[in-house]
Tab-separated table of N, CA and C in Angstrom:
chain	number	residue	atom	x	y	z
X	1	MET	N	20.201	6.837	12.106
X	1	MET	CA	19.607	6.627	11.027
X	1	MET	C	19.481	4.912	10.368
X	2	ILE	N	18.821	3.791	9.771
X	2	ILE	CA	19.500	2.810	8.735
X	2	ILE	C	18.890	3.189	7.762
X	3	LYS	N	19.374	2.625	6.340
X	3	LYS	CA	19.207	3.230	5.600
X	3	LYS	C	18.812	1.618	5.156
X	4	ASN	N	17.471	2.066	4.732
X	4	ASN	CA	17.118	-0.035	4.106
X	4	ASN	C	16.295	-1.004	4.733
X	5	SER	N	16.189	-0.526	6.028
X	5	SER	CA	15.487	-0.919	6.935
X	5	SER	C	14.127	-1.073	6.620
X	6	PHE	N	13.634	-1.478	5.750
X	6	PHE	CA	12.558	-1.844	5.639
X	6	PHE	C	11.736	-3.215	5.761
X	7	ILE	N	10.198	-3.413	6.482
X	7	ILE	CA	9.291	-4.013	7.202
X	7	ILE	C	9.611	-5.556	6.520
X	8	PRO	N	9.194	-6.416	7.135
X	8	PRO	CA	10.168	-7.707	6.191
X	8	PRO	C	8.826	-7.721	5.390
X	9	VAL	N	7.611	-7.762	5.901
X	9	VAL	CA	6.202	-7.642	5.688
X	9	VAL	C	6.252	-7.608	4.009
X	10	ILE	N	7.043	-6.421	3.569
X	10	ILE	CA	7.067	-6.483	1.607
X	10	ILE	C	7.727	-7.064	1.473
X	11	SER	N	8.894	-8.588	1.806
X	11	SER	CA	9.332	-9.435	1.331
X	11	SER	C	8.409	-10.789	0.972
X	12	ASN	N	7.400	-10.828	2.271
X	12	ASN	CA	6.946	-11.874	2.313
X	12	ASN	C	5.668	-11.635	1.462
X	13	LYS	N	5.692	-10.231	0.615
X	13	LYS	CA	4.820	-10.525	-0.707
X	13	LYS	C	4.538	-10.408	-1.540
X	14	LYS	N	3.896	-11.273	-2.568
X	14	LYS	CA	4.505	-12.022	-3.403
X	14	LYS	C	4.727	-10.533	-4.173
X	15	GLU	N	5.278	-10.682	-5.551
X	15	GLU	CA	5.331	-9.512	-6.400
X	15	GLU	C	4.362	-8.851	-7.057
X	16	GLU	N	3.308	-9.944	-7.640
X	16	GLU	CA	2.352	-9.330	-8.180
X	16	GLU	C	1.385	-8.707	-7.214
X	17	GLU	N	1.700	-8.310	-6.249
X	17	GLU	CA	0.865	-7.039	-5.058
X	17	GLU	C	0.624	-5.581	-5.759
X	18	ASN	N	-0.592	-5.769	-6.022
X	18	ASN	CA	-1.089	-4.366	-6.219
X	18	ASN	C	0.401	-3.567	-5.385
X	19	PRO	N	0.683	-2.465	-6.600
X	19	PRO	CA	1.536	-1.148	-6.053
X	19	PRO	C	-0.339	-0.725	-4.814
X	20	GLY	N	-1.657	-0.246	-6.479
X	20	GLY	CA	-2.056	0.620	-5.215
X	20	GLY	C	-3.459	0.780	-4.351
X	21	SER	N	-3.581	-0.917	-4.006
X	21	SER	CA	-4.373	-1.659	-3.014
X	21	SER	C	-3.887	-0.594	-1.425
X	22	VAL	N	-3.940	-0.588	-1.303
X	22	VAL	CA	-4.867	-0.006	0.326
X	22	VAL	C	-3.490	-0.514	1.514
X	23	GLU	N	-3.105	-1.525	1.671
X	23	GLU	CA	-2.591	-2.657	2.534
X	23	GLU	C	-0.849	-1.634	2.133
X	24	PHE	N	-0.628	-1.738	0.615
X	24	PHE	CA	0.494	-1.650	0.330
X	24	PHE	C	0.684	-0.618	0.326
X	25	GLN	N	0.062	0.525	0.554
X	25	GLN	CA	0.994	2.331	0.895
X	25	GLN	C	0.413	1.880	2.365
X	26	VAL	N	0.102	1.374	2.672
X	26	VAL	CA	0.368	1.504	3.879
X	26	VAL	C	1.028	1.145	3.996
X	27	VAL	N	1.596	0.302	4.569
X	27	VAL	CA	2.946	0.004	5.063
X	27	VAL	C	4.199	0.556	4.087
X	28	ASN	N	3.985	1.118	3.122
X	28	ASN	CA	5.577	1.589	1.749
X	28	ASN	C	5.213	3.352	3.039
X	29	PHE	N	3.765	3.924	4.241
X	29	PHE	CA	4.199	4.937	4.717
X	29	PHE	C	4.004	4.654	6.740
X	30	THR	N	3.688	3.763	6.101
X	30	THR	CA	4.770	2.902	7.052
X	30	THR	C	6.305	2.854	7.621
X	31	ASN	N	6.668	2.720	5.957
X	31	ASN	CA	7.875	2.655	6.225
X	31	ASN	C	9.292	3.974	6.029
X	32	LYS	N	8.357	4.935	5.432
X	32	LYS	CA	8.117	6.007	5.204
X	32	LYS	C	8.895	7.007	7.062
X	33	ILE	N	7.813	7.101	7.624
X	33	ILE	CA	6.933	6.946	9.413
X	33	ILE	C	8.938	6.715	10.215
X	34	ARG	N	8.579	4.961	10.264
X	34	ARG	CA	9.829	4.626	10.905
X	34	ARG	C	11.483	5.041	10.434
X	35	LYS	N	11.350	5.832	9.424
X	35	LYS	CA	13.139	6.192	8.310
X	35	LYS	C	12.752	7.564	8.759
X	36	LEU	N	11.872	8.756	9.387
X	36	LEU	CA	11.759	10.004	9.019
X	36	LEU	C	11.798	10.126	11.178
X	37	THR	N	11.087	8.995	11.926
X	37	THR	CA	11.235	9.018	13.551
X	37	THR	C	12.733	9.025	13.658
X	38	SER	N	13.665	7.254	12.891
X	38	SER	CA	14.439	7.701	13.034
X	38	SER	C	15.612	8.921	12.540
X	39	HIS	N	15.602	9.500	11.849
X	39	HIS	CA	16.328	10.342	11.695
X	39	HIS	C	16.383	11.900	12.712
X	40	PHE	N	14.699	11.862	13.362
X	40	PHE	CA	14.900	13.168	14.479
X	40	PHE	C	15.551	13.457	15.868
X	41	GLU	N	16.126	11.411	15.590
X	41	GLU	CA	16.762	10.881	16.599
X	41	GLU	C	18.178	11.996	16.466
X	42	LEU	N	18.848	12.651	15.246
X	42	LEU	CA	19.992	12.935	15.608
X	42	LEU	C	18.688	14.773	15.295
X	43	HIS	N	18.168	15.101	14.376
X	43	HIS	CA	17.999	16.065	13.708
X	43	HIS	C	17.010	16.816	14.229
X	44	ARG	N	16.259	16.711	16.370
X	44	ARG	CA	15.791	17.222	16.136
X	44	ARG	C	14.702	18.729	16.208
X	45	LYS	N	15.442	18.771	15.260
X	45	LYS	CA	14.407	20.917	14.465
X	45	LYS	C	14.686	20.628	13.877
X	46	ASP	N	14.702	20.021	12.659
X	46	ASP	CA	13.904	19.247	11.465
X	46	ASP	C	12.084	19.746	11.109
X	47	TYR	N	12.665	21.036	10.676
X	47	TYR	CA	10.674	21.552	10.489
X	47	TYR	C	9.981	20.585	9.797
X	48	LEU	N	10.633	20.714	9.044
X	48	LEU	CA	10.287	20.824	7.640
X	48	LEU	C	9.400	19.154	7.086
X	49	SER	N	10.606	18.357	7.801
X	49	SER	CA	10.480	16.749	8.242
X	49	SER	C	9.377	16.349	8.827
X	50	GLN	N	9.572	16.745	9.621
X	50	GLN	CA	8.008	16.789	10.550
X	50	GLN	C	6.344	17.187	10.084
X	51	ARG	N	6.406	18.713	9.285
X	51	ARG	CA	5.750	18.967	8.710
X	51	ARG	C	5.209	17.115	7.921
X	52	GLY	N	6.187	17.453	6.348
X	52	GLY	CA	6.629	16.289	5.912
X	52	GLY	C	5.769	15.109	7.481
X	53	LEU	N	5.371	13.850	8.704
X	53	LEU	CA	5.776	13.294	8.822
X	53	LEU	C	4.771	13.467	8.920
X	54	ARG	N	4.203	14.173	9.480
X	54	ARG	CA	2.350	15.260	10.336
X	54	ARG	C	1.993	14.339	9.298
X	55	LYS	N	2.016	15.033	7.660
X	55	LYS	CA	1.116	15.109	5.924
X	55	LYS	C	0.798	12.600	6.522
X	56	ILE	N	2.176	12.798	6.330
X	56	ILE	CA	2.611	11.384	6.083
X	56	ILE	C	1.287	10.421	7.580
X	57	LEU	N	1.211	10.521	8.097
X	57	LEU	CA	0.899	10.160	9.201
X	57	LEU	C	-1.214	10.930	9.057
X	58	GLY	N	-1.083	11.558	8.684
X	58	GLY	CA	-2.958	11.538	7.773
X	58	GLY	C	-2.650	10.881	7.244
X	59	LYS	N	-2.520	11.119	5.766
X	59	LYS	CA	-2.772	10.151	4.486
X	59	LYS	C	-3.047	8.618	5.525
X	60	ARG	N	-2.145	8.196	6.030
X	60	ARG	CA	-2.223	6.402	6.485
X	60	ARG	C	-2.994	7.005	7.236
X	61	GLN	N	-3.264	7.461	8.173
X	61	GLN	CA	-4.516	7.397	8.791
X	61	GLN	C	-5.971	7.687	7.859
X	62	ARG	N	-6.063	8.380	7.057
X	62	ARG	CA	-6.512	8.169	6.070
X	62	ARG	C	-8.205	6.929	5.357
X	63	LEU	N	-5.884	6.117	5.361
X	63	LEU	CA	-6.134	5.395	4.371
X	63	LEU	C	-6.058	3.885	5.077
X	64	LEU	N	-6.430	4.333	6.669
X	64	LEU	CA	-6.865	2.677	7.897
X	64	LEU	C	-8.221	2.753	8.111
X	65	SER	N	-8.798	4.352	8.140
X	65	SER	CA	-10.577	4.002	8.433
X	65	SER	C	-10.776	3.554	7.146
X	66	TYR	N	-10.779	3.764	6.146
X	66	TYR	CA	-11.316	3.572	4.885
X	66	TYR	C	-11.282	2.444	4.857
X	67	LEU	N	-9.715	1.845	5.129
X	67	LEU	CA	-9.840	-0.159	5.176
X	67	LEU	C	-10.841	-0.723	6.242
X	68	ALA	N	-10.734	0.395	7.077
X	68	ALA	CA	-11.849	0.191	8.803
X	68	ALA	C	-13.355	-0.666	8.473
X	69	LYS	N	-13.084	0.230	7.928
X	69	LYS	CA	-15.757	1.330	6.724
X	69	LYS	C	-15.142	-0.366	5.525
X	70	LYS	N	-14.422	-0.208	5.092
X	70	LYS	CA	-15.020	-1.334	4.585
X	70	LYS	C	-14.595	-2.459	4.215
X	71	ASN	N	-13.302	-3.270	5.139
X	71	ASN	CA	-13.676	-4.908	5.272
X	71	ASN	C	-12.144	-4.508	6.802
X	72	ARG	N	-13.092	-4.954	7.664
X	72	ARG	CA	-12.564	-4.748	9.596
X	72	ARG	C	-11.650	-6.138	9.891
X	73	ILE	N	-11.685	-6.913	8.825
X	73	ILE	CA	-11.157	-8.439	9.084
X	73	ILE	C	-9.923	-8.014	8.599
X	74	ARG	N	-9.349	-7.749	7.134
X	74	ARG	CA	-8.259	-6.730	6.352
X	74	ARG	C	-6.941	-5.592	7.470
X	75	TYR	N	-8.925	-4.877	8.296
X	75	TYR	CA	-8.092	-3.984	8.425
X	75	TYR	C	-6.489	-4.774	10.620
X	76	LYS	N	-8.064	-5.520	11.137
X	76	LYS	CA	-6.957	-5.585	11.524
X	76	LYS	C	-6.205	-7.008	11.774
X	77	LYS	N	-6.202	-7.771	10.742
X	77	LYS	CA	-5.044	-8.346	9.959
X	77	LYS	C	-3.018	-7.354	9.999
X	78	LEU	N	-4.284	-5.830	9.300
X	78	LEU	CA	-3.380	-5.966	9.085
X	78	LEU	C	-2.264	-4.742	10.068
X	79	ILE	N	-2.844	-4.413	10.807
X	79	ILE	CA	-2.778	-3.220	12.177
X	79	ILE	C	-1.836	-4.703	12.973
X	80	ASN	N	-2.649	-5.595	13.446
X	80	ASN	CA	-1.986	-6.458	13.667
X	80	ASN	C	-0.288	-6.831	13.242
X	81	LEU	N	-0.715	-6.739	11.879
X	81	LEU	CA	0.804	-7.429	10.655
X	81	LEU	C	2.407	-6.120	11.184
X	82	LEU	N	1.637	-5.118	11.728
X	82	LEU	CA	3.162	-3.210	11.581
X	82	LEU	C	2.975	-3.436	12.687
X	83	GLY	N	1.642	-4.003	13.466
X	83	GLY	CA	1.788	-3.223	14.987
X	83	GLY	C	2.931	-2.045	16.104
X	84	ILE	N	0.611	-1.279	14.272
X	84	ILE	CA	-0.042	-0.044	14.854
X	84	ILE	C	-1.252	-0.411	16.124
X	85	ARG	N	-0.941	0.909	16.653
X	85	ARG	CA	-2.541	0.656	17.346
X	85	ARG	C	-4.007	0.927	16.752
X	86	GLU	N	-4.877	0.823	17.103
X	86	GLU	CA	-5.783	0.626	16.721
X	86	GLU	C	-6.252	2.221	16.518
X	87	SER	N	-6.763	2.990	15.691
X	87	SER	CA	-7.118	5.009	15.982
X	87	SER	C	-8.928	4.162	17.054
X	88	LYS	N	-9.224	5.180	17.788
X	88	LYS	CA	-9.851	5.339	18.725
X	88	LYS	C	-11.105	5.914	18.163
X	89	THR	N	-11.043	7.299	17.316
X	89	THR	CA	-12.147	7.145	16.416
X	89	THR	C	-12.259	6.346	15.209
X	90	ARG	N	-13.307	6.351	14.941
X	90	ARG	CA	-14.093	5.345	14.877
X	90	ARG	C	-15.233	6.789	13.327
């Protein structure tokens, strides 16, 4: 597991970026998800962390569906920037 391996997207953002914005929250959830998936390579039977991962995935999915409904252009830009697959359900 690599510590402090953040997505370079955060460093490209401005300091005055709103931490409450949907994009910022999705980037933070994506960082947590990538850290946990690398954690599971070493600790396959860590079921409590697997539950936490599923909760974070659900939160990120709800935020992405909200963004897709409100502003499709920002949604597409964020999906391409993070390298996330587009959800199949709408």
